[in-house]
mmCIF file of C-alpha atoms in Angstrom:
data_model
loop_
_atom_site.group_PDB
_atom_site.id
_atom_site.type_symbol
_atom_site.label_atom_id
_atom_site.label_comp_id
_atom_site.label_asym_id
_atom_site.label_seq_id
_atom_site.Cartn_x
_atom_site.Cartn_y
_atom_site.Cartn_z
ATOM 1 C CA MET A 1 42.817 50.795 16.956
ATOM 2 C CA LYS A 2 40.262 47.987 16.347
ATOM 3 C CA CYS A 3 37.937 48.231 13.420
ATOM 4 C CA PRO A 4 34.214 48.141 14.517
ATOM 5 C CA GLU A 5 33.571 45.423 11.857
ATOM 6 C CA ALA A 6 36.358 43.271 13.280
ATOM 7 C CA VAL A 7 34.807 43.556 16.762
ATOM 8 C CA ARG A 8 31.313 42.784 15.454
ATOM 9 C CA PHE A 9 32.318 39.722 13.482
ATOM 10 C CA PRO A 10 33.429 37.500 16.427
ATOM 11 C CA ALA A 11 30.231 38.505 18.329
ATOM 12 C CA GLU A 12 28.117 37.382 15.354
ATOM 13 C CA VAL A 13 30.013 34.080 15.199
ATOM 14 C CA ALA A 14 29.419 33.645 18.902
ATOM 15 C CA HIS A 15 25.672 34.257 18.411
ATOM 16 C CA LEU A 16 25.572 31.728 15.588
ATOM 17 C CA ASN A 17 27.439 29.177 17.679
ATOM 18 C CA ALA A 18 25.036 29.713 20.524
ATOM 19 C CA LEU A 19 22.060 29.247 18.189
ATOM 20 C CA TRP A 20 23.555 26.094 16.667
ATOM 21 C CA ASN A 21 24.214 24.686 20.182
ATOM 22 C CA GLU A 22 20.659 25.401 21.161
ATOM 23 C CA LEU A 23 19.204 23.704 17.997
ATOM 24 C CA THR A 24 21.426 20.642 18.433
ATOM 25 C CA ALA A 25 20.884 20.220 22.158
ATOM 26 C CA THR A 26 19.325 16.885 22.986
ATOM 27 C CA GLN A 27 16.282 16.300 25.148
ATOM 28 C CA VAL A 28 15.451 13.311 27.371
ATOM 29 C CA ALA A 29 12.899 10.993 25.863
ATOM 30 C CA PRO A 30 9.494 10.838 27.543
ATOM 31 C CA PRO A 31 8.442 7.676 29.398
ATOM 32 C CA LEU A 32 7.700 4.672 27.215
ATOM 33 C CA TRP A 33 3.977 4.780 28.053
ATOM 34 C CA LEU A 34 3.730 8.303 26.642
ATOM 35 C CA ILE A 35 5.492 7.243 23.435
ATOM 36 C CA VAL A 36 3.039 4.352 23.058
ATOM 37 C CA LEU A 37 0.075 6.614 23.950
ATOM 38 C CA SER A 38 1.099 9.181 21.347
ATOM 39 C CA GLY A 39 1.235 6.397 18.734
ATOM 40 C CA CYS A 40 -2.218 5.157 19.730
ATOM 41 C CA VAL A 41 -3.641 8.673 19.466
ATOM 42 C CA ALA A 42 -2.096 9.092 16.004
ATOM 43 C CA LEU A 43 -3.518 5.772 14.919
ATOM 44 C CA ALA A 44 -6.968 6.693 16.203
ATOM 45 C CA VAL A 45 -6.861 10.041 14.341
ATOM 46 C CA ILE A 46 -5.935 8.229 11.144
ATOM 47 C CA ALA A 47 -8.448 5.389 11.493
ATOM 48 C CA TYR A 48 -11.449 7.605 12.412
ATOM 49 C CA ARG A 49 -12.879 9.018 9.195
ATOM 50 C CA PRO A 50 -13.977 12.503 10.457
ATOM 51 C CA SER A 51 -10.593 13.218 12.133
ATOM 52 C CA TRP A 52 -8.713 11.768 9.129
ATOM 53 C CA HIS A 53 -10.624 14.093 6.823
ATOM 54 C CA VAL A 54 -9.348 17.055 8.826
ATOM 55 C CA SER A 55 -5.814 15.915 9.480
ATOM 56 C CA ARG A 56 -5.190 14.433 6.014
ATOM 57 C CA GLY A 57 -4.139 17.920 4.870
ATOM 58 C CA LEU A 58 -0.932 17.511 6.836
ATOM 59 C CA ILE A 59 -0.071 14.423 4.764
ATOM 60 C CA THR A 60 -0.905 16.439 1.624
ATOM 61 C CA ILE A 61 1.631 19.106 2.630
ATOM 62 C CA ALA A 62 4.302 16.416 2.948
ATOM 63 C CA HIS A 63 3.165 14.759 -0.306
ATOM 64 C CA GLU A 64 3.352 18.017 -2.384
ATOM 65 C CA GLY A 65 6.542 18.966 -0.570
ATOM 66 C CA GLY A 66 8.054 15.689 -1.740
ATOM 67 C CA HIS A 67 7.148 16.444 -5.367
ATOM 68 C CA ALA A 68 8.589 19.953 -5.066
ATOM 69 C CA LEU A 69 11.893 18.895 -3.407
ATOM 70 C CA VAL A 70 12.653 16.185 -5.941
ATOM 71 C CA ALA A 71 11.746 18.540 -8.817
ATOM 72 C CA VAL A 72 14.321 21.054 -7.539
ATOM 73 C CA VAL A 73 16.950 18.348 -6.912
ATOM 74 C CA THR A 74 16.445 16.943 -10.471
ATOM 75 C CA ARG A 75 16.689 20.506 -11.875
ATOM 76 C CA ARG A 76 13.122 20.726 -13.075
ATOM 77 C CA LYS A 77 11.542 24.202 -12.984
ATOM 78 C CA LEU A 78 9.226 24.344 -9.982
ATOM 79 C CA GLN A 79 6.399 26.618 -11.044
ATOM 80 C CA GLY A 80 4.169 26.434 -7.975
ATOM 81 C CA ILE A 81 2.237 24.404 -5.423
ATOM 82 C CA ARG A 82 -1.489 24.517 -4.635
ATOM 83 C CA LEU A 83 -3.167 23.069 -1.548
ATOM 84 C CA HIS A 84 -6.968 22.731 -1.613
ATOM 85 C CA SER A 85 -9.602 22.651 1.163
ATOM 86 C CA ASP A 86 -10.653 19.020 0.139
ATOM 87 C CA THR A 87 -7.064 17.957 1.196
ATOM 88 C CA SER A 88 -5.991 17.477 -2.390
ATOM 89 C CA GLY A 89 -3.044 19.314 -3.920
ATOM 90 C CA VAL A 90 -0.959 19.817 -7.060
ATOM 91 C CA THR A 91 2.646 20.596 -7.779
ATOM 92 C CA LEU A 92 3.382 22.196 -11.159
ATOM 93 C CA THR A 93 6.807 21.682 -12.764
ATOM 94 C CA ARG A 94 8.312 22.351 -16.161
ATOM 95 C CA GLY A 95 11.031 20.427 -17.988
ATOM 96 C CA ASN A 96 11.509 17.217 -20.036
ATOM 97 C CA PRO A 97 8.081 15.572 -19.926
ATOM 98 C CA ARG A 98 9.470 12.033 -20.113
ATOM 99 C CA GLY A 99 12.938 12.168 -18.461
ATOM 100 C CA LEU A 100 14.255 10.585 -15.311
ATOM 101 C CA GLY A 101 13.601 13.830 -13.437
ATOM 102 C CA MET A 102 9.914 13.674 -14.275
ATOM 103 C CA VAL A 103 9.702 10.036 -13.187
ATOM 104 C CA ALA A 104 11.443 10.757 -9.892
ATOM 105 C CA THR A 105 9.260 13.799 -9.335
ATOM 106 C CA ALA A 106 6.059 11.897 -9.948
ATOM 107 C CA ALA A 107 7.182 9.007 -7.657
ATOM 108 C CA ALA A 108 8.138 11.188 -4.789
ATOM 109 C CA GLY A 109 4.731 12.328 -3.532
ATOM 110 C CA TYR A 110 3.186 9.173 -2.002
ATOM 111 C CA VAL A 111 6.434 8.073 -0.335
ATOM 112 C CA ALA A 112 7.334 11.543 0.999
ATOM 113 C CA PRO A 113 5.283 11.445 4.250
ATOM 114 C CA SER A 114 6.680 8.022 5.220
ATOM 115 C CA LEU A 115 10.232 8.992 4.403
ATOM 116 C CA LEU A 116 9.867 12.274 6.268
ATOM 117 C CA GLY A 117 8.493 10.287 9.181
ATOM 118 C CA PHE A 118 11.512 8.035 9.110
ATOM 119 C CA GLY A 119 13.919 10.943 9.075
ATOM 120 C CA ALA A 120 11.996 12.564 11.917
ATOM 121 C CA ALA A 121 12.088 9.296 13.844
ATOM 122 C CA TRP A 122 15.870 9.237 13.524
ATOM 123 C CA LEU A 123 16.171 12.762 14.947
ATOM 124 C CA VAL A 124 13.630 12.183 17.739
ATOM 125 C CA ALA A 125 15.225 8.935 18.767
ATOM 126 C CA ASP A 126 18.523 10.760 19.294
ATOM 127 C CA GLY A 127 16.803 13.532 21.221
ATOM 128 C CA TYR A 128 17.044 16.268 18.596
ATOM 129 C CA ILE A 129 13.534 17.607 19.206
ATOM 130 C CA THR A 130 14.405 21.311 18.759
ATOM 131 C CA LEU A 131 16.322 20.588 15.603
ATOM 132 C CA LEU A 132 13.399 18.658 14.150
ATOM 133 C CA LEU A 133 10.929 21.451 14.954
ATOM 134 C CA TRP A 134 13.045 24.086 13.271
ATOM 135 C CA ALA A 135 13.746 21.900 10.313
ATOM 136 C CA VAL A 136 10.041 21.571 9.835
ATOM 137 C CA LEU A 137 9.671 25.403 10.023
ATOM 138 C CA LEU A 138 12.415 25.802 7.368
ATOM 139 C CA LEU A 139 10.709 23.331 5.025
ATOM 140 C CA LEU A 140 7.323 25.039 5.492
ATOM 141 C CA ALA A 141 8.893 28.445 4.790
ATOM 142 C CA CYS A 142 10.470 27.176 1.607
ATOM 143 C CA MET A 143 7.124 25.778 0.467
ATOM 144 C CA LEU A 144 5.433 29.084 1.287
ATOM 145 C CA PHE A 145 7.509 30.831 -1.351
ATOM 146 C CA LYS A 146 6.011 28.554 -4.055
ATOM 147 C CA ILE A 147 2.412 28.453 -2.861
ATOM 148 C CA ARG A 148 0.060 29.811 -5.541
ATOM 149 C CA ASN A 149 -3.332 29.883 -3.808
ATOM 150 C CA LEU A 150 -4.719 31.639 -0.714
ATOM 151 C CA TYR A 151 -5.900 28.467 1.068
ATOM 152 C CA GLY A 152 -2.498 26.861 0.663
ATOM 153 C CA ALA A 153 -0.758 29.886 2.130
ATOM 154 C CA ALA A 154 -3.220 29.975 5.077
ATOM 155 C CA ALA A 155 -2.694 26.254 5.714
ATOM 156 C CA LEU A 156 1.099 26.533 5.780
ATOM 157 C CA LEU A 157 1.022 29.596 7.993
ATOM 158 C CA ALA A 158 -1.356 27.844 10.428
ATOM 159 C CA VAL A 159 0.840 24.786 10.606
ATOM 160 C CA GLY A 160 3.993 26.823 10.852
ATOM 161 C CA GLY A 161 2.488 29.003 13.554
ATOM 162 C CA ALA A 162 1.546 25.934 15.584
ATOM 163 C CA VAL A 163 5.064 24.444 15.264
ATOM 164 C CA PHE A 164 6.672 27.741 16.160
ATOM 165 C CA THR A 165 4.489 28.210 19.185
ATOM 166 C CA LEU A 166 5.366 24.639 20.292
ATOM 167 C CA SER A 167 9.085 25.149 19.840
ATOM 168 C CA TRP A 168 9.190 28.586 21.531
ATOM 169 C CA PHE A 169 6.725 28.372 24.390
ATOM 170 C CA ALA A 170 5.937 24.696 25.187
ATOM 171 C CA PRO A 171 7.881 22.937 27.954
ATOM 172 C CA PRO A 172 10.388 20.226 26.847
ATOM 173 C CA THR A 173 8.093 17.334 27.784
ATOM 174 C CA ALA A 174 5.234 18.724 25.679
ATOM 175 C CA GLN A 175 7.620 19.310 22.786
ATOM 176 C CA ALA A 176 8.898 15.719 22.967
ATOM 177 C CA VAL A 177 5.402 14.120 23.187
ATOM 178 C CA SER A 178 4.165 16.328 20.317
ATOM 179 C CA ALA A 179 7.224 15.363 18.244
ATOM 180 C CA TYR A 180 6.665 11.670 18.856
ATOM 181 C CA GLY A 181 2.989 12.057 17.968
ATOM 182 C CA ALA A 182 3.902 13.796 14.720
ATOM 183 C CA VAL A 183 6.393 11.071 13.849
ATOM 184 C CA TRP A 184 3.752 8.379 14.428
ATOM 185 C CA PHE A 185 1.290 10.315 12.384
ATOM 186 C CA LEU A 186 3.641 10.581 9.386
ATOM 187 C CA LEU A 187 4.703 6.909 9.615
ATOM 188 C CA LEU A 188 1.189 5.563 9.998
ATOM 189 C CA GLY A 189 -0.634 8.253 7.957
ATOM 190 C CA GLY A 190 1.678 7.781 5.037
ATOM 191 C CA MET A 191 0.145 4.423 4.299
ATOM 192 C CA ARG A 192 -3.563 5.339 4.226
ATOM 193 C CA PRO A 193 -3.478 7.596 1.089
ATOM 194 C CA ILE A 194 -1.720 4.755 -0.837
ATOM 195 C CA LEU A 195 -4.436 2.297 0.161
ATOM 196 C CA GLU A 196 -7.100 4.913 -0.839
ATOM 197 C CA LEU A 197 -5.345 5.414 -4.091
ATOM 198 C CA GLN A 198 -5.539 1.761 -5.098
ATOM 199 C CA SER A 199 -9.188 1.630 -4.036
ATOM 200 C CA LYS A 200 -9.958 4.583 -6.295
ATOM 201 C CA ARG A 201 -7.940 3.028 -9.129
ATOM 202 C CA ARG A 202 -9.954 -0.236 -8.910
ATOM 203 C CA ARG A 203 -13.142 1.763 -9.398
ATOM 204 C CA GLY A 204 -11.658 3.801 -12.260
ATOM 205 C CA ARG A 205 -11.813 7.052 -10.248
ATOM 206 C CA ALA A 206 -8.163 8.012 -10.446
ATOM 207 C CA PRO A 207 -7.085 7.946 -14.108
ATOM 208 C CA ASP A 208 -4.515 10.725 -13.588
ATOM 209 C CA SER A 209 -3.049 9.590 -10.292
ATOM 210 C CA ASP A 210 0.682 9.589 -9.730
ATOM 211 C CA ALA A 211 0.770 5.826 -10.275
ATOM 212 C CA ASP A 212 -1.054 6.104 -13.603
ATOM 213 C CA GLN A 213 1.184 8.962 -14.736
ATOM 214 C CA LEU A 214 4.160 6.840 -13.883
ATOM 215 C CA ALA A 215 2.693 3.957 -15.860
ATOM 216 C CA ARG A 216 2.389 6.161 -18.908
ATOM 217 C CA LEU A 217 5.906 7.457 -18.433
ATOM 218 C CA THR A 218 7.643 4.118 -17.925
ATOM 219 C CA ARG A 219 5.199 1.540 -19.424
ATOM 220 C CA ILE A 220 5.273 -0.236 -16.082
ATOM 221 C CA PRO A 221 1.765 -0.995 -14.757
ATOM 222 C CA GLY A 222 0.364 1.500 -12.229
ATOM 223 C CA THR A 223 -0.275 -1.359 -9.755
ATOM 224 C CA PHE A 224 3.494 -1.917 -9.615
ATOM 225 C CA TRP A 225 4.006 1.701 -8.528
ATOM 226 C CA VAL A 226 1.257 1.417 -5.888
ATOM 227 C CA LEU A 227 2.976 -1.691 -4.471
ATOM 228 C CA LEU A 228 6.352 0.152 -4.532
ATOM 229 C CA PHE A 229 4.774 3.029 -2.623
ATOM 230 C CA LEU A 230 3.393 0.590 -0.067
ATOM 231 C CA LEU A 231 6.741 -1.177 0.303
ATOM 232 C CA VAL A 232 8.589 2.059 0.930
ATOM 233 C CA SER A 233 5.928 3.158 3.412
ATOM 234 C CA ALA A 234 5.942 -0.230 5.215
ATOM 235 C CA VAL A 235 9.740 -0.300 5.528
ATOM 236 C CA SER A 236 9.738 3.251 6.838
ATOM 237 C CA LEU A 237 7.145 2.318 9.418
ATOM 238 C CA VAL A 238 9.012 -0.699 10.604
ATOM 239 C CA THR A 239 12.440 0.966 10.774
ATOM 240 C CA GLY A 240 10.934 4.177 12.230
ATOM 241 C CA THR A 241 9.194 2.136 14.956
ATOM 242 C CA TYR A 242 12.470 0.377 15.748
ATOM 243 C CA LEU A 243 14.289 3.701 16.022
ATOM 244 C CA LEU A 244 11.628 5.066 18.419
ATOM 245 C CA ALA A 245 11.709 1.892 20.606
ATOM 246 C CA VAL A 246 15.425 0.995 20.444
ATOM 247 C CA ARG A 247 16.464 2.975 23.474
ATOM 248 C CA TRP A 248 13.877 1.030 25.546
ATOM 249 C CA ILE A 249 15.166 -2.404 24.415
ATOM 250 C CA PRO A 250 17.225 -3.886 27.288
ATOM 251 C CA VAL A 251 20.853 -4.583 26.461
ATOM 252 C CA ALA A 252 21.890 -8.212 27.131
#
């Protein structure tokens, strides 16, 4: 006589396999003109000050998420994340105040949006749109557990709700175009906060910025760290753009 648990276990495995197959299913890329158009729209949103002021909060989520992820990887104690309505944020960690983990955690924020954009470009270029959307949902859910203010929780829930709605109800073409637009936004938008940071530093308005904290930790000038942030962001943009366009390059 078969045990009920033994019968249930293969069924659960089958459900998990079906879910994994759905997540890793590939989608056909939209036409090249739609990919270019999504990039132009993302650039316009970033370049236009009013729209940037609203959308910059998405970059802040990636920024603080980068701090938090590296803090966990380097075994620092992640105490909490706060996101503010002025699009600023802060990630609180505890551990060695001058160790390598602290340096890596401080350096992760400004490069996180660009690196996330590069990773997303790799998934999108191979057609893994659904996998990308659900990976974003997983990251947002992990951040939600560490949010320590009401506005931050509301912001993550709003973004997560939009991504879930897109992944569950939108047709494949709309998902693909939105994913390409999000990738362009991360790749292009990752650079503007770095340029804004250096502008504030020149005017003495950012004495406690990540770059200046790194300067105090390492005795390497803050300008070096800003240039390093820019280099990582620029390389991510170039390689990410190549990944998005490579399937349209004719083979000789």
